[in-house]
PDB file of C-alpha atoms in Angstrom:
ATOM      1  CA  UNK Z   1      92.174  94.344 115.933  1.00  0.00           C
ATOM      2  CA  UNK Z   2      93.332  92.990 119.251  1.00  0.00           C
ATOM      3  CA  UNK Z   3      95.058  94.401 121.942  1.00  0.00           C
ATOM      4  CA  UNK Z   4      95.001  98.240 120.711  1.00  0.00           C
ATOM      5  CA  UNK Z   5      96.862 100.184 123.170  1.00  0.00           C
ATOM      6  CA  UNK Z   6      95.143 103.486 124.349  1.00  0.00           C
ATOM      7  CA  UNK Z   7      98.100 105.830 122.734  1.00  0.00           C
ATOM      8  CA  UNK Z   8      97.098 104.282 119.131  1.00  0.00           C
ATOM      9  CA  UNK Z   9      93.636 105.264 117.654  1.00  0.00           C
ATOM     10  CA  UNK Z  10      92.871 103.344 113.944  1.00  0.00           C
ATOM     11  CA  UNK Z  11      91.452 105.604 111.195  1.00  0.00           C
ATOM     12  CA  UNK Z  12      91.532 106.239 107.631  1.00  0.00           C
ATOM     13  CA  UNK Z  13      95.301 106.478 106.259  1.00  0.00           C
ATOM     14  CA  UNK Z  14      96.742 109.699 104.874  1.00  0.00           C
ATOM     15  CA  UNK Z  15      98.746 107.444 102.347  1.00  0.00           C
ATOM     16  CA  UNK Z  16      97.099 106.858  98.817  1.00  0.00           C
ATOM     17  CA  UNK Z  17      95.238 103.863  98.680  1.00  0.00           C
ATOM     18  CA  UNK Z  18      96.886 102.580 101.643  1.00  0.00           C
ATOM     19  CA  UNK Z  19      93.380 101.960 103.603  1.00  0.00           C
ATOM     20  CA  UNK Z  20      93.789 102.083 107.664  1.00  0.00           C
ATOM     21  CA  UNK Z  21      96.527 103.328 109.686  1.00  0.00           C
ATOM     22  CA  UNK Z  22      97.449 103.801 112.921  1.00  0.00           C
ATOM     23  CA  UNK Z  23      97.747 107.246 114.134  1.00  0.00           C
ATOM     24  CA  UNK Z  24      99.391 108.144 118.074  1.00  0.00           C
ATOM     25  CA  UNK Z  25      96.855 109.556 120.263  1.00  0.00           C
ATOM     26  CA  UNK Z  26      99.448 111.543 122.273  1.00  0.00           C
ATOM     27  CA  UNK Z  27     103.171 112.294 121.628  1.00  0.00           C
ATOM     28  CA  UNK Z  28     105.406 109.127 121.646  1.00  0.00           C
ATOM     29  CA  UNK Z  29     109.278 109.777 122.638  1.00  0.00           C
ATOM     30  CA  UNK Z  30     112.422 108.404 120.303  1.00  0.00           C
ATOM     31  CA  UNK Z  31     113.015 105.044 121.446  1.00  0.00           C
ATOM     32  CA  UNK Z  32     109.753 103.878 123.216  1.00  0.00           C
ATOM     33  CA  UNK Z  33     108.651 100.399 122.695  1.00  0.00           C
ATOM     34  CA  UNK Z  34     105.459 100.480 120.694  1.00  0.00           C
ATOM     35  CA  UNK Z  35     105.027  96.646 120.389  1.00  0.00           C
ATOM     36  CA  UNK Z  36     105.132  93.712 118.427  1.00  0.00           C
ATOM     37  CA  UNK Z  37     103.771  92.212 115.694  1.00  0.00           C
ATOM     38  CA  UNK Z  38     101.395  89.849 116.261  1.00  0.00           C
ATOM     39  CA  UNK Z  39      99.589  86.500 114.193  1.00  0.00           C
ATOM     40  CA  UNK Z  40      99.483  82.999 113.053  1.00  0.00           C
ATOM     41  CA  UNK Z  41     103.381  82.198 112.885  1.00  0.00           C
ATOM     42  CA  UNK Z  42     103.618  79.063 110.968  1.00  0.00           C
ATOM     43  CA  UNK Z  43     106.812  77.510 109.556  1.00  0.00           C
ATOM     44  CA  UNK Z  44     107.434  78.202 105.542  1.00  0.00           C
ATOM     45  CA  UNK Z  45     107.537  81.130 102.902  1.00  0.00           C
ATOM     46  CA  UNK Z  46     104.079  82.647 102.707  1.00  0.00           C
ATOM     47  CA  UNK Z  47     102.617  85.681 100.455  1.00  0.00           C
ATOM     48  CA  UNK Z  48     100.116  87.855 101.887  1.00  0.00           C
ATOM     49  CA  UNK Z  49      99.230  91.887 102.276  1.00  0.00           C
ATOM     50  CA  UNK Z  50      99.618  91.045 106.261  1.00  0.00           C
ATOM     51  CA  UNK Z  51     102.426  88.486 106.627  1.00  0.00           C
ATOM     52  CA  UNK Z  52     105.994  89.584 107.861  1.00  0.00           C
ATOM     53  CA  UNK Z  53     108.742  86.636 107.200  1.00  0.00           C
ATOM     54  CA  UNK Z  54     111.148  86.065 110.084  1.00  0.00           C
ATOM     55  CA  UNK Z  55     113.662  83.094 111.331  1.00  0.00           C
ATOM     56  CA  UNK Z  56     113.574  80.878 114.331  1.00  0.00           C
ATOM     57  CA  UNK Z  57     115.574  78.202 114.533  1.00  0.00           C
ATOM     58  CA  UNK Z  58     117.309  78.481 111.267  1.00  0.00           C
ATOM     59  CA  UNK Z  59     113.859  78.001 109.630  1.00  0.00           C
ATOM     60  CA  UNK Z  60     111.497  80.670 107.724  1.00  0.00           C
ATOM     61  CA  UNK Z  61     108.480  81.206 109.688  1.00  0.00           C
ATOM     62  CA  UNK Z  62     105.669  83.546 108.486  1.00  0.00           C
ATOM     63  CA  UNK Z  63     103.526  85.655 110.889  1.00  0.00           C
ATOM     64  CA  UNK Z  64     100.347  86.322 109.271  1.00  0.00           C
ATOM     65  CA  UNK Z  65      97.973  88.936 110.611  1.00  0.00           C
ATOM     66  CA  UNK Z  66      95.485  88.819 108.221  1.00  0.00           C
ATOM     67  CA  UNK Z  67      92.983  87.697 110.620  1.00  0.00           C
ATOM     68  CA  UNK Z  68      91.917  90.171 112.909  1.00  0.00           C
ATOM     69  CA  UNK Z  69      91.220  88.157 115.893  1.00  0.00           C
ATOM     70  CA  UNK Z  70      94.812  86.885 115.888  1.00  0.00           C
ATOM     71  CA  UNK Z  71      96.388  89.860 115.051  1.00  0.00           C
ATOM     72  CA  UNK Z  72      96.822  93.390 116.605  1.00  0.00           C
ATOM     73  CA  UNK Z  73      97.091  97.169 116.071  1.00  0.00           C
ATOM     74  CA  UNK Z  74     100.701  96.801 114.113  1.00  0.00           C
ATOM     75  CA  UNK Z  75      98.778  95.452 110.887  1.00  0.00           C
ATOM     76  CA  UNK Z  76      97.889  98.599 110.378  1.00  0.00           C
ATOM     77  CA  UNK Z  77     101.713 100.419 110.349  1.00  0.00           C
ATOM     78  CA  UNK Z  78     101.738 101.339 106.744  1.00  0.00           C
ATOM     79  CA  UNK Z  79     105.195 101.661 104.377  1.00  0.00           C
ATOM     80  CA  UNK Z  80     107.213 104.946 104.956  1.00  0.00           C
ATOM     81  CA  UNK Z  81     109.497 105.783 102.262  1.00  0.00           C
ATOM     82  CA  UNK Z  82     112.955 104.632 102.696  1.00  0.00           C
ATOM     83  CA  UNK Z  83     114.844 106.808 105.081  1.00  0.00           C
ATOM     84  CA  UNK Z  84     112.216 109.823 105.008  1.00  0.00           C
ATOM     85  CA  UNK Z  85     111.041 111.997 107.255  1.00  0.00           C
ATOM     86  CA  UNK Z  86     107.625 109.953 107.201  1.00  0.00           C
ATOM     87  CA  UNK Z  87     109.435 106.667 108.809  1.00  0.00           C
ATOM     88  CA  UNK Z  88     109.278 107.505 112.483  1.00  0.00           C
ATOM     89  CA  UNK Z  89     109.315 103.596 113.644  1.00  0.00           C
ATOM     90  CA  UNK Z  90     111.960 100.903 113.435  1.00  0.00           C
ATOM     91  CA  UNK Z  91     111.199  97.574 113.048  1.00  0.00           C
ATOM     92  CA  UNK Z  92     113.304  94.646 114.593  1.00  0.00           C
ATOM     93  CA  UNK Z  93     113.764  90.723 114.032  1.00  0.00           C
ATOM     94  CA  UNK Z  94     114.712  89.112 117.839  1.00  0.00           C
ATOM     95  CA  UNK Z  95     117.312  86.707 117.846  1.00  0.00           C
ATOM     96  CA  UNK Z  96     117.834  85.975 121.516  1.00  0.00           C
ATOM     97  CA  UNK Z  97     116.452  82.321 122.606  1.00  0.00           C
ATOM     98  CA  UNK Z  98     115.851  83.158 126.035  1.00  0.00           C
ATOM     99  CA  UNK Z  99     112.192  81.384 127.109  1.00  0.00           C
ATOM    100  CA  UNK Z 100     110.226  83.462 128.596  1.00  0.00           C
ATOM    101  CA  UNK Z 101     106.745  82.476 130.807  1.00  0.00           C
ATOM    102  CA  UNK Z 102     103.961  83.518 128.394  1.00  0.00           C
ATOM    103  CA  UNK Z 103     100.055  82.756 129.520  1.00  0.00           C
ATOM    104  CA  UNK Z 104     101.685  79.995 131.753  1.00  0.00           C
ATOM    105  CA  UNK Z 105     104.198  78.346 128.646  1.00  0.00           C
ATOM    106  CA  UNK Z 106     107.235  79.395 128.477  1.00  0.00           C
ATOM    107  CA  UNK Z 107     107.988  80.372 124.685  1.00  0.00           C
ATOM    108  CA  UNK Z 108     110.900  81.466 122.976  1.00  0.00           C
ATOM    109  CA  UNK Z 109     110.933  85.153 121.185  1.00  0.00           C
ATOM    110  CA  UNK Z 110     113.392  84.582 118.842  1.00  0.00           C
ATOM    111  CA  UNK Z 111     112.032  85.704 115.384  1.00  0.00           C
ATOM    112  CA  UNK Z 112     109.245  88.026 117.173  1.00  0.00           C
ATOM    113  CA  UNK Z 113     109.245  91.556 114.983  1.00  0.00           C
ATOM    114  CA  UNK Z 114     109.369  94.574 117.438  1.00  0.00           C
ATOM    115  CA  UNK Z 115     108.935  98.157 116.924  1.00  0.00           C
ATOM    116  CA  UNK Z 116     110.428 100.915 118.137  1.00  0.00           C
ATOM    117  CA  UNK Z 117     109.910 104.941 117.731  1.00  0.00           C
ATOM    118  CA  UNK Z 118     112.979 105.879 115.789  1.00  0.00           C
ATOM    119  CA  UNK Z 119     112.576 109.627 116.664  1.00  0.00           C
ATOM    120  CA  UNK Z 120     110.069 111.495 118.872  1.00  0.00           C
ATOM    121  CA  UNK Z 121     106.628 111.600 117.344  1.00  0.00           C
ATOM    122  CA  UNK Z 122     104.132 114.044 117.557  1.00  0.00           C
ATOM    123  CA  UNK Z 123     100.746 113.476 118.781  1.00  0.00           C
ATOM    124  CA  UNK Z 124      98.431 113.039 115.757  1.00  0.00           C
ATOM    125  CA  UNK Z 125     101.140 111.758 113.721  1.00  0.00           C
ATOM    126  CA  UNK Z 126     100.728 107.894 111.301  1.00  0.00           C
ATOM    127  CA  UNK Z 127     103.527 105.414 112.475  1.00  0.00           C
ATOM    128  CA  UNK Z 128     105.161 104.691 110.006  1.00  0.00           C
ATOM    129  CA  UNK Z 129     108.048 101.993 108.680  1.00  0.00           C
ATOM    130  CA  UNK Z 130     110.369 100.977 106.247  1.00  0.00           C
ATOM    131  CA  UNK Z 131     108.957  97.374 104.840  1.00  0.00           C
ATOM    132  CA  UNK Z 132     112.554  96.789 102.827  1.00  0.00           C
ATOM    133  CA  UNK Z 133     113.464  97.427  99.093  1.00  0.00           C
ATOM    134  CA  UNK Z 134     111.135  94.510  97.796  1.00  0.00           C
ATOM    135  CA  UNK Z 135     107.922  95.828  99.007  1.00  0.00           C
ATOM    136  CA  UNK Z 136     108.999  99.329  97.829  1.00  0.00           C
ATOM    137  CA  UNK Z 137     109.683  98.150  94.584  1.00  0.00           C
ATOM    138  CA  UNK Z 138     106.539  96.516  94.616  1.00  0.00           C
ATOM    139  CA  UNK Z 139     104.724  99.880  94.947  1.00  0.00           C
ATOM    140  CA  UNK Z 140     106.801 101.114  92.179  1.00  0.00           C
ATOM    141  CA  UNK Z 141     107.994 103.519  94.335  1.00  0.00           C
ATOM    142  CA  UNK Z 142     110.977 105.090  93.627  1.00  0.00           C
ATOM    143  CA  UNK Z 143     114.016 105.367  95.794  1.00  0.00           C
ATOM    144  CA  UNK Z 144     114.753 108.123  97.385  1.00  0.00           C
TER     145      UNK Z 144
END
């Protein structure tokens, strides 16, 4: 994928059949800013193994990352169990409208998805985060 920061290394997932992940190549402290997800955000309700919903505007966007040429290293975050000691990254929906000057355009944020460490990670360790109860359901994972 693009832009791959050099604390994040992509390998084989310690998950069951959860494919990649993305592992920290050093320790990461509670609250750093990891990054944000990143694809095709189009207006409308979309289904896909890569696509995070989100609002701007009032309006349902999807961000798809499916592609890895528009996408980056976050794709590969896999589903922690809800509130275990596997989820060590928060994910956030921005809501602020502020433009900002991206690539010479100035762009709004609202409805980017940012992530966060949500406890100090050790180096080595998966990043990890909670995709919400309909994706764990989905896995037929029980709550715990």
């Amino acid at each position: 994928a693009r832009y791959c920061p050099s604390f994040i290394k992509i390998k084989n997932s310690k998950i069951k059949n959860a494919g990649k992940g993305a592992f920290t190549k050093k320790k990461i402290l509670k609250g750093t800013y990891l990054g944000h997800y990143m694809g095709e955000m189009k207006p409308g309700f979309r289904k896909g193994p890569y696509t995070f919903m989100t609002l701007r505007n009032k309006t349902i966007y999807s961000i798809n990352a499916t592609e890895l040429s528009k996408s980056n290293w976050t794709r590969f975050m896999n589903c922690s169990g809800h509130f275990t000691k596997d989820e060590n990254v928060l994910s956030f929906k921005l809501k602020n409208k502020e433009m900002v000057l991206i690539n010479n355009e100035y762009k709004s944020l609202e409805g980017y998805i940012v992530f966060y460490a949500s406890r100090d990670i050790e180096k080595g360790e998966e990043l990890c985060y909670y995709y919400g109860d309909a994706y764990y359901k989905l896995l037929n994972k029980s709550k715990v």
